[in-house]
Coordinates of C-alpha atoms and ligand atoms in Angstrom, one line a residue:
M1 CA -55.5 -12.4 -1.8
T2 CA -57.7 -9.8 -3.7
S3 CA -60.3 -7.3 -2.7
G4 CA -61.7 -4.9 -5.5
G5 CA -61.3 -1.4 -6.1
S6 CA -63.5 0.8 -3.7
N7 CA -66.8 2.1 -5.4
T8 CA -66.4 5.6 -4.3
K9 CA -68.4 8.5 -3.5
E10 CA -65.6 11.0 -3.3
T11 CA -62.1 11.6 -4.7
V12 CA -59.8 9.0 -3.5
L13 CA -56.4 7.4 -4.6
E14 CA -56.4 3.9 -4.4
I15 CA -53.3 2.0 -3.8
D16 CA -53.0 -1.6 -4.9
L17 CA -50.4 -3.6 -2.8
N18 CA -50.7 -6.4 -4.9
A19 CA -49.8 -4.4 -7.7
L20 CA -46.6 -3.3 -6.0
A21 CA -46.0 -6.5 -5.1
H22 CA -46.2 -7.6 -8.5
N23 CA -43.7 -4.7 -9.7
Y24 CA -41.4 -5.5 -7.1
R25 CA -41.3 -9.4 -8.0
Y26 CA -40.8 -8.4 -11.9
L27 CA -37.7 -5.9 -11.0
T28 CA -36.1 -8.3 -8.9
S29 CA -36.6 -11.0 -11.9
K30 CA -34.2 -9.0 -13.6
L31 CA -31.4 -8.9 -11.3
N32 CA -28.2 -11.0 -11.0
P33 CA -29.0 -13.4 -8.0
G34 CA -27.8 -12.3 -4.7
T35 CA -28.2 -8.4 -6.1
K36 CA -29.6 -6.4 -3.0
V37 CA -32.7 -4.1 -3.3
M38 CA -33.2 -0.5 -2.0
A39 CA -36.6 0.7 -2.6
I40 CA -37.1 4.2 -2.8
V41 CA -40.2 5.7 -1.1
K42 CA -39.5 9.4 -1.1
A43 CA -42.1 11.9 -1.4
F44 CA -44.8 9.8 0.0
G45 CA -43.9 6.6 -2.0
Y46 CA -44.1 8.7 -5.4
G47 CA -47.6 9.8 -4.2
S48 CA -49.0 6.7 -3.0
D49 CA -48.2 6.0 0.8
A50 CA -44.7 5.6 2.0
V51 CA -45.5 3.6 5.3
Q52 CA -47.8 1.2 3.8
A53 CA -45.6 0.4 0.6
A54 CA -42.7 0.3 3.0
E55 CA -44.4 -2.2 5.0
E56 CA -45.3 -4.3 1.9
L57 CA -41.9 -3.9 0.6
A58 CA -40.4 -5.2 4.0
R59 CA -42.5 -8.1 4.0
L60 CA -41.6 -8.7 0.6
G61 CA -37.8 -8.8 1.8
V62 CA -36.4 -5.5 0.7
D63 CA -32.8 -4.8 1.9
Y64 CA -33.0 -0.9 2.0
F65 CA -35.2 2.0 1.9
A66 CA -34.2 5.2 1.0
V67 CA -35.9 8.7 1.3
A68 CA -35.1 12.2 0.1
Y69 CA -35.3 14.0 3.5
V70 CA -35.1 13.2 7.4
N71 CA -38.7 13.9 7.9
E72 CA -39.6 11.0 5.5
G73 CA -37.2 8.7 7.3
V74 CA -38.6 9.8 10.6
A75 CA -42.2 9.1 9.4
L76 CA -41.0 5.4 8.5
R77 CA -39.8 4.8 12.1
D78 CA -42.8 6.4 13.6
A79 CA -44.7 3.5 11.9
G80 CA -41.9 1.0 13.4
I81 CA -40.1 -0.1 10.1
E82 CA -37.0 -1.2 10.9
T83 CA -35.2 -1.9 7.6
P84 CA -32.3 0.7 6.7
V85 CA -33.2 3.6 5.6
L86 CA -30.7 6.3 3.8
V87 CA -31.4 9.5 3.8
L88 CA -30.4 10.8 0.1
H89 CA -30.2 14.4 0.8
P90 CA -30.1 15.1 4.5
Q91 CA -29.7 18.7 5.8
P92 CA -27.0 19.4 8.6
D93 CA -29.5 20.9 10.9
N94 CA -31.4 17.2 10.9
F95 CA -28.2 15.5 11.6
E96 CA -29.1 15.1 15.4
I97 CA -32.6 13.5 14.8
L98 CA -31.2 11.6 11.7
I99 CA -29.1 9.9 14.3
D100 CA -31.5 9.4 17.0
R101 CA -33.7 7.5 14.3
C102 CA -31.2 5.3 13.3
L103 CA -31.2 6.7 9.6
E104 CA -28.1 6.9 7.5
P105 CA -27.0 10.2 5.8
T106 CA -25.4 10.4 2.3
L107 CA -22.1 12.1 2.5
Y108 CA -21.4 14.2 -0.5
S109 CA -19.1 17.0 0.0
N110 CA -16.2 17.9 2.6
R111 CA -18.6 20.3 4.1
I112 CA -21.4 17.8 4.7
F113 CA -19.0 14.8 5.6
K114 CA -17.2 17.1 8.4
A115 CA -20.6 18.3 9.6
F116 CA -21.7 15.2 9.9
V117 CA -19.1 13.2 12.0
S118 CA -18.7 16.2 14.5
A119 CA -22.6 15.7 14.8
A120 CA -22.1 11.8 15.3
E121 CA -19.1 12.7 17.8
E122 CA -21.1 14.8 20.1
K123 CA -23.2 11.8 20.2
A124 CA -20.6 9.6 21.0
Q125 CA -21.3 7.3 18.0
E126 CA -19.0 4.4 16.9
N127 CA -18.8 2.8 13.1
Y128 CA -22.3 5.0 12.5
P129 CA -23.3 3.7 9.1
V130 CA -22.6 6.3 6.1
H131 CA -22.9 6.3 2.3
I132 CA -20.3 8.0 0.1
K133 CA -21.8 9.6 -2.8
F134 CA -19.9 10.5 -6.2
N135 CA -20.9 12.8 -8.6
T136 CA -20.3 11.0 -12.3
G137 CA -21.9 13.6 -14.6
L138 CA -24.9 14.0 -13.2
N139 CA -23.6 17.2 -11.3
R140 CA -26.1 17.2 -8.8
L141 CA -24.8 15.9 -5.6
G142 CA -21.9 14.0 -4.9
F143 CA -17.7 13.9 -4.2
L144 CA -15.3 13.9 -7.4
D145 CA -12.7 11.3 -7.8
T146 CA -10.0 13.8 -7.3
D147 CA -11.8 13.7 -3.5
I148 CA -11.0 10.0 -3.0
D149 CA -7.8 10.5 -0.8
W150 CA -9.3 13.2 1.4
I151 CA -12.6 10.8 1.9
V152 CA -10.2 7.9 2.6
E153 CA -7.8 9.6 4.9
N154 CA -10.8 11.1 7.0
L155 CA -12.7 7.9 7.1
V156 CA -9.7 6.1 8.1
R157 CA -8.9 8.6 10.9
T158 CA -12.2 8.3 12.7
K159 CA -14.0 5.5 14.5
T160 CA -17.3 7.6 14.6
V161 CA -18.5 6.6 11.0
K162 CA -17.9 3.9 8.8
A163 CA -18.8 3.7 5.1
V164 CA -21.0 1.1 4.5
S165 CA -21.9 1.7 0.9
L166 CA -20.6 3.8 -2.0
F167 CA -23.0 5.1 -4.9
S168 CA -23.6 7.1 -7.7
H169 CA -26.5 8.3 -9.6
L170 CA -27.3 7.9 -13.3
A171 CA -28.2 10.8 -15.4
A172 CA -30.0 9.2 -18.6
S173 CA -30.6 5.3 -17.7
E174 CA -33.7 5.5 -19.6
D175 CA -32.5 7.4 -22.6
I176 CA -30.8 4.9 -25.2
Q177 CA -29.6 7.8 -26.9
E178 CA -27.2 8.4 -24.1
R179 CA -25.9 5.0 -24.1
E180 CA -22.3 6.0 -24.3
F181 CA -22.5 8.5 -21.8
T182 CA -24.2 6.1 -19.4
L183 CA -21.7 3.5 -19.8
Q184 CA -18.8 6.0 -19.2
Q185 CA -20.5 6.9 -15.8
I186 CA -20.8 3.3 -15.1
N187 CA -17.3 2.7 -15.8
Q188 CA -16.3 5.8 -13.9
F189 CA -18.3 4.7 -11.1
R190 CA -16.7 1.2 -11.3
R191 CA -12.9 2.6 -11.4
I192 CA -13.9 5.5 -8.3
S193 CA -15.1 2.3 -6.3
E194 CA -12.0 0.1 -7.1
E195 CA -9.8 3.2 -5.8
V196 CA -11.6 3.9 -2.6
I197 CA -12.0 0.0 -1.6
Q198 CA -8.3 -0.3 -2.3
K199 CA -7.1 2.5 -0.4
L200 CA -9.9 1.8 2.7
G201 CA -9.0 -2.1 3.0
Y202 CA -12.6 -2.6 3.1
S203 CA -15.6 -3.0 0.9
P204 CA -18.5 -1.2 1.2
L205 CA -21.7 -2.0 -0.9
L206 CA -21.7 -0.7 -4.4
H207 CA -25.0 1.0 -6.2
Q208 CA -25.5 3.2 -9.0
S209 CA -28.8 1.8 -10.7
N210 CA -32.3 3.3 -11.1
T211 CA -34.8 1.5 -12.4
S212 CA -34.6 2.1 -15.7
A213 CA -30.6 1.2 -15.4
I214 CA -32.2 -2.3 -14.0
I215 CA -33.7 -2.8 -17.3
N216 CA -31.1 -1.0 -19.6
Y217 CA -27.8 -1.7 -18.2
P218 CA -28.1 -5.3 -16.2
E219 CA -24.3 -5.8 -16.3
A220 CA -23.9 -2.8 -14.0
N221 CA -26.3 -4.0 -10.9
F222 CA -23.0 -3.8 -8.5
D223 CA -24.3 -5.3 -5.1
M224 CA -27.4 -3.3 -4.7
V225 CA -30.1 -1.2 -7.5
R226 CA -32.1 1.7 -6.4
T227 CA -35.9 1.6 -7.8
G228 CA -38.3 3.9 -7.4
I229 CA -40.8 4.7 -10.3
G230 CA -41.0 1.0 -11.5
L231 CA -42.0 -0.4 -8.1
Y232 CA -45.1 2.4 -8.7
G233 CA -45.9 0.6 -11.9
Y234 CA -44.0 3.1 -14.6
G235 CA -41.0 1.7 -16.6
N236 CA -40.1 5.1 -18.7
S237 CA -40.6 2.8 -21.8
E238 CA -43.6 1.1 -23.4
V239 CA -42.1 -2.4 -23.2
E240 CA -41.5 -2.3 -19.5
D241 CA -44.7 -0.5 -18.7
K242 CA -46.4 -4.0 -20.5
H243 CA -44.8 -5.8 -17.3
L244 CA -45.7 -3.3 -14.6
K245 CA -48.8 -2.3 -13.0
P246 CA -50.0 0.8 -11.5
V247 CA -50.3 0.9 -8.2
A248 CA -52.0 4.2 -7.9
T249 CA -56.0 4.6 -9.3
L250 CA -57.1 8.2 -9.3
K251 CA -60.7 7.8 -8.7
S252 CA -63.7 10.8 -8.3
V253 CA -67.4 11.3 -8.8
I254 CA -69.6 13.4 -10.5
S255 CA -71.0 16.1 -8.4
Q256 CA -73.1 17.8 -10.6
I257 CA -74.5 17.9 -14.4
H258 CA -75.3 21.2 -16.4
E259 CA -77.1 21.7 -19.6
I260 CA -75.9 25.3 -21.0
E261 CA -77.0 26.6 -24.2
P262 CA -74.8 28.0 -27.3
G263 CA -72.7 30.6 -26.2
E264 CA -72.9 30.2 -22.6
T265 CA -69.4 29.8 -21.0
V266 CA -67.6 27.4 -18.0
G267 CA -65.4 28.0 -15.3
Y268 CA -63.2 30.6 -14.1
N269 CA -62.3 33.5 -17.1
R270 CA -65.0 32.1 -19.2
A271 CA -62.5 30.3 -20.6
Y272 CA -64.5 27.4 -22.1
R273 CA -67.8 28.6 -24.5
A274 CA -70.5 26.1 -25.3
K275 CA -70.8 25.8 -29.5
G276 CA -74.4 24.1 -29.0
H277 CA -76.3 22.8 -26.3
E278 CA -73.7 20.7 -24.3
K279 CA -73.6 18.8 -21.3
T280 CA -70.9 19.4 -18.4
A281 CA -70.1 17.5 -15.3
T282 CA -68.4 18.8 -12.3
I283 CA -65.6 16.9 -10.5
P284 CA -64.5 17.4 -6.9
L285 CA -60.5 17.5 -7.8
G286 CA -58.6 20.4 -8.9
H287 CA -54.9 22.0 -8.6
A288 CA -55.0 21.7 -5.2
D289 CA -55.3 18.5 -5.2
G290 CA -52.4 18.2 -7.8
I291 CA -54.5 18.4 -11.2
S292 CA -52.3 21.2 -12.9
R293 CA -54.0 23.9 -15.0
Q294 CA -51.9 23.2 -17.7
L295 CA -54.5 20.1 -17.9
G296 CA -57.2 22.3 -18.5
N297 CA -58.5 23.6 -21.9
E298 CA -58.8 20.0 -23.2
I299 CA -55.3 19.3 -22.8
G300 CA -56.0 16.5 -20.2
S301 CA -59.2 14.1 -19.8
V302 CA -60.8 11.9 -17.7
L303 CA -62.4 8.5 -18.1
I304 CA -66.4 8.3 -17.3
H305 CA -67.8 4.8 -18.0
G306 CA -64.3 3.9 -20.1
K307 CA -64.9 7.0 -22.3
K308 CA -62.4 9.7 -22.7
I309 CA -63.8 12.7 -21.8
P310 CA -61.9 16.2 -22.2
I311 CA -61.5 18.8 -19.4
I312 CA -63.0 22.2 -20.2
G313 CA -62.0 25.4 -19.2
N314 CA -59.6 26.0 -16.6
V315 CA -58.9 23.8 -13.4
C316 CA -59.9 25.5 -10.1
M317 CA -58.6 24.6 -7.0
D318 CA -61.0 22.2 -5.8
M319 CA -62.7 21.0 -8.6
L320 CA -62.6 20.8 -12.6
M321 CA -65.4 20.7 -15.2
V322 CA -65.6 18.2 -18.3
N323 CA -67.7 17.7 -21.2
V324 CA -70.1 15.1 -21.2
T325 CA -72.3 16.0 -24.1
G326 CA -73.9 12.9 -25.6
V327 CA -72.5 10.5 -23.0
D328 CA -75.2 8.7 -20.9
C329 CA -74.0 9.6 -17.4
K330 CA -75.1 10.8 -14.0
E331 CA -74.8 12.5 -11.0
G332 CA -72.8 10.3 -8.5
D333 CA -71.4 8.2 -11.7
E334 CA -67.5 7.1 -11.0
V335 CA -64.7 9.3 -12.7
I336 CA -61.3 7.7 -13.4
I337 CA -58.5 10.2 -13.6
L338 CA -55.6 8.1 -13.7
G339 CA -54.5 4.3 -13.4
E340 CA -54.5 1.3 -15.4
N341 CA -56.9 2.6 -18.4
Q342 CA -55.3 6.3 -18.1
T343 CA -52.1 6.2 -17.3
A344 CA -49.7 8.5 -15.5
V345 CA -47.6 8.7 -18.7
E346 CA -50.3 9.6 -21.0
L347 CA -51.8 12.4 -18.7
A348 CA -48.1 13.7 -18.0
E349 CA -47.2 13.5 -21.5
A350 CA -50.1 15.8 -22.5
M351 CA -48.9 18.2 -20.3
G352 CA -45.0 18.1 -21.3
S353 CA -44.4 16.2 -17.9
I354 CA -43.4 12.9 -16.5
S355 CA -45.0 10.2 -14.5
Y356 CA -42.7 11.1 -11.4
E357 CA -43.8 14.8 -11.6
L358 CA -47.7 14.0 -11.9
L359 CA -47.5 11.1 -9.4
T360 CA -45.8 13.0 -6.7
A361 CA -47.9 16.2 -7.0
I362 CA -51.1 14.1 -5.9
S363 CA -51.7 16.2 -3.0
Q364 CA -52.0 15.0 1.0
R365 CA -55.6 16.2 0.9
V366 CA -56.8 13.2 -1.3
K367 CA -57.9 10.5 0.9
R368 CA -55.8 7.2 0.2
V369 CA -57.3 4.0 0.2
I370 CA -55.4 0.6 0.5
C371 CA -57.1 -2.2 -1.8
R372 CA -55.4 -5.5 -3.3
K373 CA -57.2 -5.6 -6.7
T374 CA -54.6 -7.4 -8.7
P375 CA -54.7 -11.1 -8.5
C376 CA -51.5 -12.7 -7.0
Ligands
PLP401 C1 -35.0 9.2 -6.5 C2 -33.9 8.4 -7.2 C3 -33.8 7.0 -7.4 C4 -35.3 6.4 -8.0 O1 -34.8 6.3 -9.5 P1 -36.4 5.7 -10.2 O2 -36.2 6.3 -11.8 O3 -37.8 6.1 -9.7 O4 -36.3 4.3 -10.1 C5 -32.4 6.4 -7.3 N1 -31.7 7.0 -7.0 C6 -31.7 8.7 -6.5 C7 -30.0 9.0 -5.9 C8 -32.6 9.1 -6.5 O5 -32.7 10.5 -5.9

């Protein structure tokens, strides 16, 4: 099924669910048969629409979802999604809600472990599914290998929780220069898991790979992979980006055109000064929508009728101006800020950032429009 992109008269973020399905099929084609898939839908589905993305991914058969925080998991449950949901970084204040909504916590320290077990005891839980996270070098969240005996002892002692997975997270799976470090992380996770399983007497699911590890370390799929950015169409490499399709297209429209004289200035602080007779276009999209001020002053650009047009002056809260001198365009014409032809990677690189930051910065003020424009 296809249905074309919208012909918009306002700023919208088009979410192409067929592109999401395409990316899912591409990524799963890289997996060993039987490997489970956890789809990461945190941060509003990397800025897309977490519920719409999750519903599509559930139809495609993903085994698990993951979010960062409890409220993100609650939004999935409110929408009727019944697939298991891992909360990557739950806060103890929200353990009660987490249990009420059948979300599954990451336990990453003694403090969090104890706090969760006592919250689950209070709610008379038995074998409540929990996920044990190990720090193998990212130094962000996780138990160390020296905690194994404590963890096993405490898991064996209680009937309240049961470890359904053991996992770790790679620091630099996209960076070939760090191959040696990554292999060391993988081996350390393998050793830790073997020891835990041997001492525990049963085998929780093992998972460590994010999108780039699926591609660069296929030998380390373990039982499940966790993919985020790849599902949304970005693969942290030029080669992979060719196989993936951006799910999000940020579109807007020209609100007003100005003809200005040499020496006239544009925008706040008069940051842009016309060199000759010039034509500018104002677009209803600003830093409150997620277009950083760092993209102003000709660092970033937009596409109008397929032409790359620089952003001039300072990006305002609700709008930005571009230089359309010599460009055949008029008020009401479509403007593309990011998508297939100007990717989140290109625009992010211009401001020294990464696709992840640009996509997740697109604020909730921007209307999301669901479409299926990629043929499938
Ligand atoms: C966000 C996140 C992922 C997803 O990583 P991608 O590079 O987007 O595939 C996987 N695991 C953890 C722990 C994460 O926080």
